[in-house]
Amino acid sequence: MKSGMSMHSAVTHDAHDERHFGAVHTPIYDSSLFTFLNVADMERAGGDVDAFIYSRGNNPTVRALEDRLAELEGGERARCFATGMGAISAAVLSSVNAGDHIVCVDQAYGPARALMGSYLKRLGIETSFVDGADIDDIFSAIRPETKLLYLESPTSLMFELQDLRRCASLARERGIRTIIDNTWATPCYQNPLALGVDLVVHSLTKYAGGHSDAMGGAVVGSAEAILALSRSELVLLGAVMLPQTAAAIMRGLRTLPLRMERHQAGGFAVAEYLASLPYVDGVRHPGLASHPQHALAKSQMSGFGGLLSFEAGTDRERLERFVDSLAYFRIGFSWGGYESLVSLQEGAAGRPRTTRPVVRLYVGLEEPAELIADLARGFRAAGFDSQEEVQENVG
């Protein structure tokens, strides 16, 4: 933290600013246009990328959120967007030109893979997808025309990590920009900029907002990179964040460290319970000692979230009965809010790591013991175990 504050204090305290008349919460500047007292002031503002002229470029409420996100990630600047994909698209497009090459981890978020794997091909930009857990695979994919290494650590279905220090060092030696999606860990538990990564992207819809009521994205990095992006991709793509959304996400950000502690504790409890069951295997949570990259996780992360996955055989119909029987876990694809979620997915994205169905669980803010009891009932309803065995495992 550049301010020297703890994260708990940084999300709580705003800089006192006379423009807001001492308001505790930054007001919502619900204005598309900002005017000037004279022509000279307007002309000066026209040459200032940070000036408040038109909310498609800058808005005071959105700026307050951007400043807070930059502080939390240890970056110089941040820009917010209407969605996580808006942020990812802007970050990627600001990094490449026609004829360039991208190396991307093959388990990255699906729409991000589609952007780089198919859409950008129309613009003369090629992408190679690699096993992010294998630094040699990353190294061998690099070409003379490679300009971007896109990372996501951990990934959000198979929960594979990349060695961020080595990736950043490898890329920097070759003049390649690195971007990482840090949504899973949040700045509470991972700070990629401090490990040498160039740009961090977030889906603010997830943990940052935290209440499943607002969508947004952010890019954080050096002032130079963010200002360049602000002059082009931000205003030209038009995926700008509304001030009302910024206020909602700022409200969620106030409790982010507290909520992450709860998600971490619940995620561990559920992961350990699942790992104890004889009919469950492949529990994927980087905080578990059984995770193949657990040592790497501990070396570059300070904590863990509440999103994990597991496998339990190949019988999809039985797994559907398990999922349909859950009461606390709602069926849905997103995550990061207060509510627990479950989804049943067909194997891994990109190059498949498994051909079996994968159950992904998001552990919300409910009482972990009640969530575990709900899972036990689901397993019992699907015929995985007898009532006596399930009760013994819960105990």
Short mmCIF file of C-alpha atoms in Angstrom, two decimals:
data_model
loop_
_atom_site.label_atom_id
_atom_site.label_comp_id
_atom_site.label_asym_id
_atom_site.label_seq_id
_atom_site.Cartn_x
_atom_site.Cartn_y
_atom_site.Cartn_z
CA MET A 1 0.00 0.00 0.00
CA LYS A 2 1.57 3.30 -1.10
CA SER A 3 -0.16 5.21 1.71
CA GLY A 4 1.34 2.98 4.39
CA MET A 5 -2.17 2.11 5.59
CA SER A 6 -3.39 -1.42 6.07
CA MET A 7 -5.90 -2.59 3.48
CA HIS A 8 -8.68 -2.46 6.08
CA SER A 9 -7.92 1.21 6.73
CA ALA A 10 -7.38 2.11 3.08
CA VAL A 11 -10.84 0.95 2.01
CA THR A 12 -12.41 2.83 4.93
CA HIS A 13 -10.77 6.25 4.79
CA ASP A 14 -11.10 8.68 1.89
CA ALA A 15 -8.97 11.76 1.41
CA HIS A 16 -10.76 14.84 2.73
CA ASP A 17 -11.72 16.99 -0.23
CA GLU A 18 -13.40 20.36 0.07
CA ARG A 19 -15.09 19.84 -3.31
CA HIS A 20 -17.41 17.31 -1.69
CA PHE A 21 -18.27 19.50 1.34
CA GLY A 22 -16.95 16.89 3.77
CA ALA A 23 -19.23 14.12 2.47
CA VAL A 24 -18.23 10.76 3.97
CA HIS A 25 -19.15 8.92 0.77
CA THR A 26 -18.11 10.42 -2.57
CA PRO A 27 -21.28 11.89 -4.13
CA ILE A 28 -22.68 10.54 -7.37
CA TYR A 29 -21.88 13.09 -10.08
CA ASP A 30 -24.84 12.27 -12.30
CA SER A 31 -23.79 14.61 -15.09
CA SER A 32 -22.76 13.80 -18.64
CA LEU A 33 -21.23 17.26 -19.16
CA PHE A 34 -18.97 19.63 -17.22
CA THR A 35 -18.83 23.32 -18.21
CA PHE A 36 -16.29 26.13 -17.81
CA LEU A 37 -16.27 29.75 -16.69
CA ASN A 38 -14.37 30.95 -19.75
CA VAL A 39 -12.91 29.86 -23.09
CA ALA A 40 -9.34 29.74 -21.79
CA ASP A 41 -10.26 27.22 -19.10
CA MET A 42 -12.05 25.05 -21.64
CA GLU A 43 -9.08 25.11 -24.01
CA ARG A 44 -6.70 24.14 -21.22
CA ALA A 45 -8.98 21.26 -20.24
CA GLY A 46 -9.07 20.05 -23.84
CA GLY A 47 -5.39 19.16 -23.65
CA ASP A 48 -5.62 17.45 -20.24
CA VAL A 49 -6.51 13.76 -20.32
CA ASP A 50 -7.54 13.99 -16.66
CA ALA A 51 -9.85 16.99 -17.00
CA PHE A 52 -13.58 16.67 -16.32
CA ILE A 53 -15.18 17.59 -19.63
CA TYR A 54 -17.53 14.77 -20.57
CA SER A 55 -18.29 11.65 -18.51
CA ARG A 56 -17.31 9.36 -21.37
CA GLY A 57 -13.75 10.30 -20.49
CA ASN A 58 -13.76 11.30 -16.82
CA ASN A 59 -16.26 11.55 -13.99
CA PRO A 60 -15.48 12.52 -10.36
CA THR A 61 -17.33 9.56 -8.86
CA VAL A 62 -15.62 7.09 -11.17
CA ARG A 63 -12.28 8.81 -10.55
CA ALA A 64 -12.64 8.22 -6.80
CA LEU A 65 -13.05 4.49 -7.43
CA GLU A 66 -10.13 4.44 -9.86
CA ASP A 67 -7.86 6.12 -7.31
CA ARG A 68 -8.88 3.59 -4.66
CA LEU A 69 -8.24 0.61 -6.95
CA ALA A 70 -4.82 1.93 -7.93
CA GLU A 71 -3.98 2.31 -4.24
CA LEU A 72 -5.07 -1.22 -3.38
CA GLU A 73 -3.14 -2.81 -6.28
CA GLY A 74 -0.04 -0.69 -5.75
CA GLY A 75 -0.35 0.85 -9.21
CA GLU A 76 0.13 4.43 -10.31
CA ARG A 77 -3.19 4.74 -12.14
CA ALA A 78 -6.39 2.83 -12.86
CA ARG A 79 -9.27 3.17 -15.31
CA CYS A 80 -12.72 1.70 -14.86
CA PHE A 81 -14.99 0.21 -17.51
CA ALA A 82 -18.60 -0.89 -17.81
CA THR A 83 -17.71 -4.60 -17.56
CA GLY A 84 -14.77 -6.87 -16.93
CA MET A 85 -14.60 -7.67 -20.64
CA GLY A 86 -14.55 -3.95 -21.39
CA ALA A 87 -11.42 -3.70 -19.24
CA ILE A 88 -9.83 -6.82 -20.73
CA SER A 89 -10.54 -5.69 -24.30
CA ALA A 90 -9.08 -2.24 -23.66
CA ALA A 91 -5.97 -3.65 -21.99
CA VAL A 92 -5.32 -6.18 -24.75
CA LEU A 93 -6.03 -3.81 -27.65
CA SER A 94 -3.75 -1.17 -26.11
CA SER A 95 -0.92 -3.70 -26.16
CA VAL A 96 -0.92 -5.06 -29.72
CA ASN A 97 -1.06 -4.04 -33.37
CA ALA A 98 -1.62 -5.88 -36.64
CA GLY A 99 1.11 -8.46 -37.18
CA ASP A 100 1.78 -8.95 -33.47
CA HIS A 101 1.55 -12.21 -31.56
CA ILE A 102 0.01 -12.99 -28.16
CA VAL A 103 0.76 -15.84 -25.76
CA CYS A 104 -2.27 -16.61 -23.56
CA VAL A 105 -2.85 -19.26 -20.89
CA ASP A 106 -5.28 -21.83 -22.22
CA GLN A 107 -7.50 -21.85 -19.12
CA ALA A 108 -8.20 -18.10 -19.18
CA TYR A 109 -11.74 -16.72 -18.99
CA GLY A 110 -13.74 -17.88 -22.04
CA PRO A 111 -14.64 -14.51 -23.59
CA ALA A 112 -11.04 -13.35 -23.13
CA ARG A 113 -9.86 -16.43 -25.04
CA ALA A 114 -12.43 -15.74 -27.74
CA LEU A 115 -11.22 -12.14 -28.06
CA MET A 116 -7.62 -13.19 -28.56
CA GLY A 117 -8.17 -16.50 -30.31
CA SER A 118 -10.73 -15.59 -32.94
CA TYR A 119 -11.72 -11.91 -32.95
CA LEU A 120 -8.21 -10.48 -33.09
CA LYS A 121 -7.30 -12.93 -35.84
CA ARG A 122 -9.54 -10.81 -38.09
CA LEU A 123 -7.21 -7.89 -37.35
CA GLY A 124 -4.03 -9.78 -38.20
CA ILE A 125 -3.09 -10.63 -34.62
CA GLU A 126 -2.31 -14.27 -33.78
CA THR A 127 -2.55 -15.96 -30.39
CA SER A 128 -0.89 -19.12 -29.07
CA PHE A 129 -2.58 -20.82 -26.12
CA VAL A 130 -0.25 -22.49 -23.61
CA ASP A 131 -0.31 -24.53 -20.43
CA GLY A 132 0.19 -21.74 -17.92
CA ALA A 133 1.43 -24.14 -15.26
CA ASP A 134 4.39 -25.06 -17.49
CA ILE A 135 6.93 -22.23 -17.82
CA ASP A 136 8.68 -24.16 -20.60
CA ASP A 137 5.44 -24.24 -22.61
CA ILE A 138 5.18 -20.47 -22.22
CA PHE A 139 8.82 -19.97 -23.17
CA SER A 140 8.58 -22.16 -26.28
CA ALA A 141 5.52 -20.27 -27.57
CA ILE A 142 7.27 -16.89 -27.67
CA ARG A 143 8.18 -15.57 -31.12
CA PRO A 144 10.09 -12.50 -32.28
CA GLU A 145 6.74 -10.79 -32.95
CA THR A 146 5.25 -11.65 -29.52
CA LYS A 147 4.12 -8.46 -27.81
CA LEU A 148 1.79 -9.69 -25.05
CA LEU A 149 1.72 -12.46 -22.44
CA TYR A 150 -1.79 -12.80 -20.98
CA LEU A 151 -2.08 -14.52 -17.61
CA GLU A 152 -4.85 -15.57 -15.23
CA SER A 153 -3.67 -16.93 -11.92
CA PRO A 154 -5.37 -18.87 -10.50
CA THR A 155 -7.65 -19.80 -13.37
CA SER A 156 -11.32 -20.04 -12.49
CA LEU A 157 -12.23 -23.66 -13.24
CA MET A 158 -9.09 -25.80 -12.96
CA PHE A 159 -7.39 -23.35 -10.54
CA GLU A 160 -3.98 -23.54 -12.17
CA LEU A 161 -1.32 -20.96 -11.33
CA GLN A 162 1.43 -19.32 -13.29
CA ASP A 163 4.76 -18.43 -11.72
CA LEU A 164 4.26 -14.67 -11.91
CA ARG A 165 7.82 -13.66 -11.06
CA ARG A 166 9.32 -15.90 -13.73
CA CYS A 167 6.68 -14.98 -16.31
CA ALA A 168 7.20 -11.25 -15.71
CA SER A 169 10.98 -11.58 -15.84
CA LEU A 170 10.85 -13.70 -19.00
CA ALA A 171 8.57 -11.20 -20.72
CA ARG A 172 10.46 -8.09 -19.64
CA GLU A 173 13.75 -9.46 -20.96
CA ARG A 174 12.11 -9.74 -24.39
CA GLY A 175 10.18 -6.48 -24.38
CA ILE A 176 6.82 -8.25 -23.98
CA ARG A 177 3.98 -6.69 -21.97
CA THR A 178 2.29 -8.83 -19.31
CA ILE A 179 -1.38 -8.61 -18.32
CA ILE A 180 -2.99 -10.65 -15.57
CA ASP A 181 -6.61 -11.17 -14.58
CA ASN A 182 -6.38 -10.89 -10.77
CA THR A 183 -10.11 -11.22 -10.08
CA TRP A 184 -9.89 -14.52 -8.16
CA ALA A 185 -7.28 -13.39 -5.63
CA THR A 186 -8.16 -9.66 -5.45
CA PRO A 187 -5.53 -7.19 -4.22
CA CYS A 188 -6.21 -8.55 -0.73
CA TYR A 189 -4.38 -11.78 -1.51
CA GLN A 190 -2.19 -11.15 -4.57
CA ASN A 191 -0.33 -8.11 -5.87
CA PRO A 192 0.98 -8.91 -9.36
CA LEU A 193 2.43 -5.45 -10.01
CA ALA A 194 4.83 -5.99 -7.13
CA LEU A 195 5.90 -9.25 -8.80
CA GLY A 196 6.77 -7.48 -12.06
CA VAL A 197 3.53 -7.80 -14.07
CA ASP A 198 2.73 -4.71 -16.18
CA LEU A 199 -1.08 -4.46 -16.10
CA VAL A 200 -3.72 -5.94 -13.82
CA VAL A 201 -7.34 -6.38 -14.93
CA HIS A 202 -10.34 -7.07 -12.72
CA SER A 203 -13.96 -7.96 -13.10
CA LEU A 204 -15.34 -5.61 -10.44
CA THR A 205 -18.65 -7.46 -10.82
CA LYS A 206 -17.15 -10.19 -8.64
CA TYR A 207 -15.50 -9.69 -5.25
CA ALA A 208 -14.93 -5.93 -5.48
CA GLY A 209 -18.63 -5.15 -5.86
CA GLY A 210 -19.54 -8.13 -3.76
CA HIS A 211 -23.32 -7.82 -3.84
CA SER A 212 -24.31 -9.12 -7.32
CA ASP A 213 -25.91 -5.78 -8.14
CA ALA A 214 -23.31 -3.96 -10.26
CA MET A 215 -21.12 -4.77 -13.27
CA GLY A 216 -17.73 -3.25 -13.94
CA GLY A 217 -14.09 -3.78 -14.82
CA ALA A 218 -10.76 -2.10 -14.17
CA VAL A 219 -7.22 -1.88 -15.55
CA VAL A 220 -4.41 -0.93 -13.16
CA GLY A 221 -0.77 -0.19 -13.96
CA SER A 222 1.79 2.50 -14.60
CA ALA A 223 0.73 6.07 -15.28
CA GLU A 224 2.26 5.86 -18.76
CA ALA A 225 0.33 2.74 -19.76
CA ILE A 226 -2.97 3.92 -18.27
CA LEU A 227 -2.74 7.38 -19.82
CA ALA A 228 -2.07 5.85 -23.25
CA LEU A 229 -5.08 3.59 -22.83
CA SER A 230 -7.18 6.56 -21.67
CA ARG A 231 -6.45 8.54 -24.85
CA SER A 232 -7.47 5.70 -27.14
CA GLU A 233 -9.28 2.53 -26.01
CA LEU A 234 -11.23 4.15 -23.15
CA VAL A 235 -12.92 6.85 -25.22
CA LEU A 236 -12.99 5.04 -28.56
CA LEU A 237 -14.52 1.76 -27.36
CA GLY A 238 -17.01 3.62 -25.18
CA ALA A 239 -17.31 0.92 -22.50
CA VAL A 240 -17.24 3.52 -19.72
CA MET A 241 -18.50 3.03 -16.19
CA LEU A 242 -21.52 5.01 -14.99
CA PRO A 243 -21.14 7.09 -11.81
CA GLN A 244 -24.02 5.19 -10.19
CA THR A 245 -22.13 1.94 -10.79
CA ALA A 246 -18.90 3.40 -9.40
CA ALA A 247 -20.71 4.41 -6.21
CA ALA A 248 -22.16 0.91 -5.79
CA ILE A 249 -18.77 -0.74 -6.31
CA MET A 250 -17.07 1.71 -3.97
CA ARG A 251 -19.63 0.75 -1.33
CA GLY A 252 -18.77 -2.92 -1.85
CA LEU A 253 -15.05 -2.17 -1.74
CA ARG A 254 -15.42 -0.84 1.83
CA THR A 255 -15.94 -4.36 3.12
CA LEU A 256 -13.74 -6.27 0.67
CA PRO A 257 -11.01 -7.30 3.18
CA LEU A 258 -13.62 -8.41 5.71
CA ARG A 259 -15.59 -10.37 3.14
CA MET A 260 -12.47 -12.01 1.72
CA GLU A 261 -11.56 -13.29 5.18
CA ARG A 262 -15.00 -14.90 5.39
CA HIS A 263 -14.82 -16.31 1.84
CA GLN A 264 -11.37 -17.72 2.56
CA ALA A 265 -12.48 -19.43 5.77
CA GLY A 266 -15.60 -20.87 4.16
CA GLY A 267 -13.71 -21.97 1.06
CA PHE A 268 -11.16 -23.85 3.15
CA ALA A 269 -13.85 -25.56 5.21
CA VAL A 270 -15.76 -26.73 2.13
CA ALA A 271 -12.58 -27.80 0.29
CA GLU A 272 -11.36 -29.82 3.26
CA TYR A 273 -14.76 -31.48 3.64
CA LEU A 274 -14.82 -32.44 -0.04
CA ALA A 275 -11.27 -33.77 0.13
CA SER A 276 -12.31 -36.06 2.98
CA LEU A 277 -14.96 -37.86 0.90
CA PRO A 278 -13.92 -41.16 -0.73
CA TYR A 279 -16.07 -40.57 -3.82
CA VAL A 280 -14.76 -37.05 -4.49
CA ASP A 281 -11.40 -36.52 -6.14
CA GLY A 282 -9.55 -33.72 -7.84
CA VAL A 283 -10.57 -31.05 -5.33
CA ARG A 284 -9.03 -27.92 -6.85
CA HIS A 285 -8.23 -25.22 -4.33
CA PRO A 286 -4.70 -23.76 -4.30
CA GLY A 287 -4.83 -23.35 -0.53
CA LEU A 288 -4.97 -27.12 0.01
CA ALA A 289 -1.64 -28.84 0.61
CA SER A 290 -2.75 -31.45 -1.93
CA HIS A 291 -2.86 -28.87 -4.75
CA PRO A 292 0.10 -29.58 -7.08
CA GLN A 293 1.09 -25.89 -7.05
CA HIS A 294 0.46 -25.23 -3.37
CA ALA A 295 4.07 -24.15 -2.72
CA LEU A 296 3.91 -21.66 -5.60
CA ALA A 297 0.58 -20.35 -4.32
CA LYS A 298 2.05 -19.69 -0.89
CA SER A 299 5.07 -17.93 -2.43
CA GLN A 300 3.05 -15.39 -4.45
CA MET A 301 -0.28 -15.17 -2.64
CA SER A 302 -1.12 -14.17 0.91
CA GLY A 303 -4.55 -15.82 1.01
CA PHE A 304 -7.27 -17.54 -0.97
CA GLY A 305 -10.84 -16.97 -2.08
CA GLY A 306 -13.99 -19.03 -1.99
CA LEU A 307 -14.13 -20.41 -5.55
CA LEU A 308 -13.12 -24.05 -6.08
CA SER A 309 -14.02 -27.14 -8.12
CA PHE A 310 -14.04 -30.91 -7.88
CA GLU A 311 -14.84 -34.11 -9.75
CA ALA A 312 -16.91 -37.07 -8.55
CA GLY A 313 -16.99 -39.72 -11.25
CA THR A 314 -18.25 -39.61 -14.82
CA ASP A 315 -22.02 -40.01 -14.30
CA ARG A 316 -23.35 -36.61 -15.35
CA GLU A 317 -26.95 -37.55 -14.54
CA ARG A 318 -25.98 -38.28 -10.94
CA LEU A 319 -24.08 -35.00 -10.70
CA GLU A 320 -27.10 -33.17 -12.06
CA ARG A 321 -29.19 -34.71 -9.25
CA PHE A 322 -26.56 -33.55 -6.76
CA VAL A 323 -26.59 -29.98 -8.08
CA ASP A 324 -30.39 -29.84 -8.35
CA SER A 325 -30.75 -31.06 -4.76
CA LEU A 326 -28.73 -28.23 -3.21
CA ALA A 327 -30.66 -25.58 -1.30
CA TYR A 328 -28.00 -23.10 -0.19
CA PHE A 329 -25.98 -23.19 -3.41
CA ARG A 330 -27.89 -21.49 -6.23
CA ILE A 331 -27.20 -22.62 -9.79
CA GLY A 332 -25.35 -19.89 -11.68
CA PHE A 333 -22.14 -19.18 -13.57
CA SER A 334 -20.89 -16.02 -11.89
CA TRP A 335 -19.32 -15.64 -8.45
CA GLY A 336 -17.94 -13.04 -6.04
CA GLY A 337 -21.22 -11.97 -4.42
CA TYR A 338 -22.58 -12.78 -0.98
CA GLU A 339 -24.52 -15.85 -2.20
CA SER A 340 -23.13 -19.35 -2.68
CA LEU A 341 -23.31 -20.75 -6.22
CA VAL A 342 -22.81 -24.03 -8.07
CA SER A 343 -22.39 -24.92 -11.74
CA LEU A 344 -21.79 -28.16 -13.59
CA GLN A 345 -19.35 -27.79 -16.46
CA GLU A 346 -18.12 -30.16 -19.12
CA GLY A 347 -14.41 -30.55 -18.54
CA ALA A 348 -11.87 -27.78 -18.79
CA ALA A 349 -11.64 -24.91 -21.22
CA GLY A 350 -8.88 -24.60 -23.79
CA ARG A 351 -6.83 -27.77 -23.96
CA PRO A 352 -8.85 -30.19 -21.78
CA ARG A 353 -7.29 -31.26 -18.47
CA THR A 354 -10.14 -33.70 -17.85
CA THR A 355 -12.94 -35.31 -19.82
CA ARG A 356 -15.11 -35.72 -16.73
CA PRO A 357 -17.79 -33.24 -15.60
CA VAL A 358 -16.47 -30.61 -13.21
CA VAL A 359 -18.54 -29.17 -10.37
CA ARG A 360 -17.60 -25.59 -9.52
CA LEU A 361 -18.61 -24.23 -6.13
CA TYR A 362 -18.53 -20.64 -4.97
CA VAL A 363 -18.64 -20.32 -1.19
CA GLY A 364 -20.52 -17.19 -0.19
CA LEU A 365 -21.04 -15.61 3.21
CA GLU A 366 -23.36 -18.23 4.67
CA GLU A 367 -22.33 -20.28 7.70
CA PRO A 368 -19.79 -22.87 6.44
CA ALA A 369 -21.26 -25.68 8.57
CA GLU A 370 -24.66 -25.12 6.96
CA LEU A 371 -23.12 -25.14 3.48
CA ILE A 372 -21.35 -28.42 4.24
CA ALA A 373 -24.61 -29.92 5.52
CA ASP A 374 -26.28 -28.81 2.28
CA LEU A 375 -23.58 -30.53 0.24
CA ALA A 376 -23.98 -33.67 2.34
CA ARG A 377 -27.71 -33.71 1.65
CA GLY A 378 -27.02 -33.24 -2.04
CA PHE A 379 -24.59 -36.14 -2.16
CA ARG A 380 -27.06 -38.30 -0.28
CA ALA A 381 -29.93 -37.35 -2.62
CA ALA A 382 -27.77 -38.25 -5.62
CA GLY A 383 -26.90 -41.64 -4.14
CA PHE A 384 -23.22 -40.97 -3.52
CA ASP A 385 -23.27 -42.01 0.11
CA SER A 386 -25.49 -43.33 2.88
CA GLN A 387 -26.91 -40.96 5.48
CA GLU A 388 -24.76 -42.45 8.24
CA GLU A 389 -21.52 -42.07 6.26
CA VAL A 390 -22.34 -38.47 5.29
CA GLN A 391 -23.11 -37.51 8.89
CA GLU A 392 -19.84 -39.07 9.98
CA ASN A 393 -17.92 -37.05 7.40
CA VAL A 394 -19.63 -33.81 8.44
CA GLY A 395 -18.83 -34.45 12.08
#
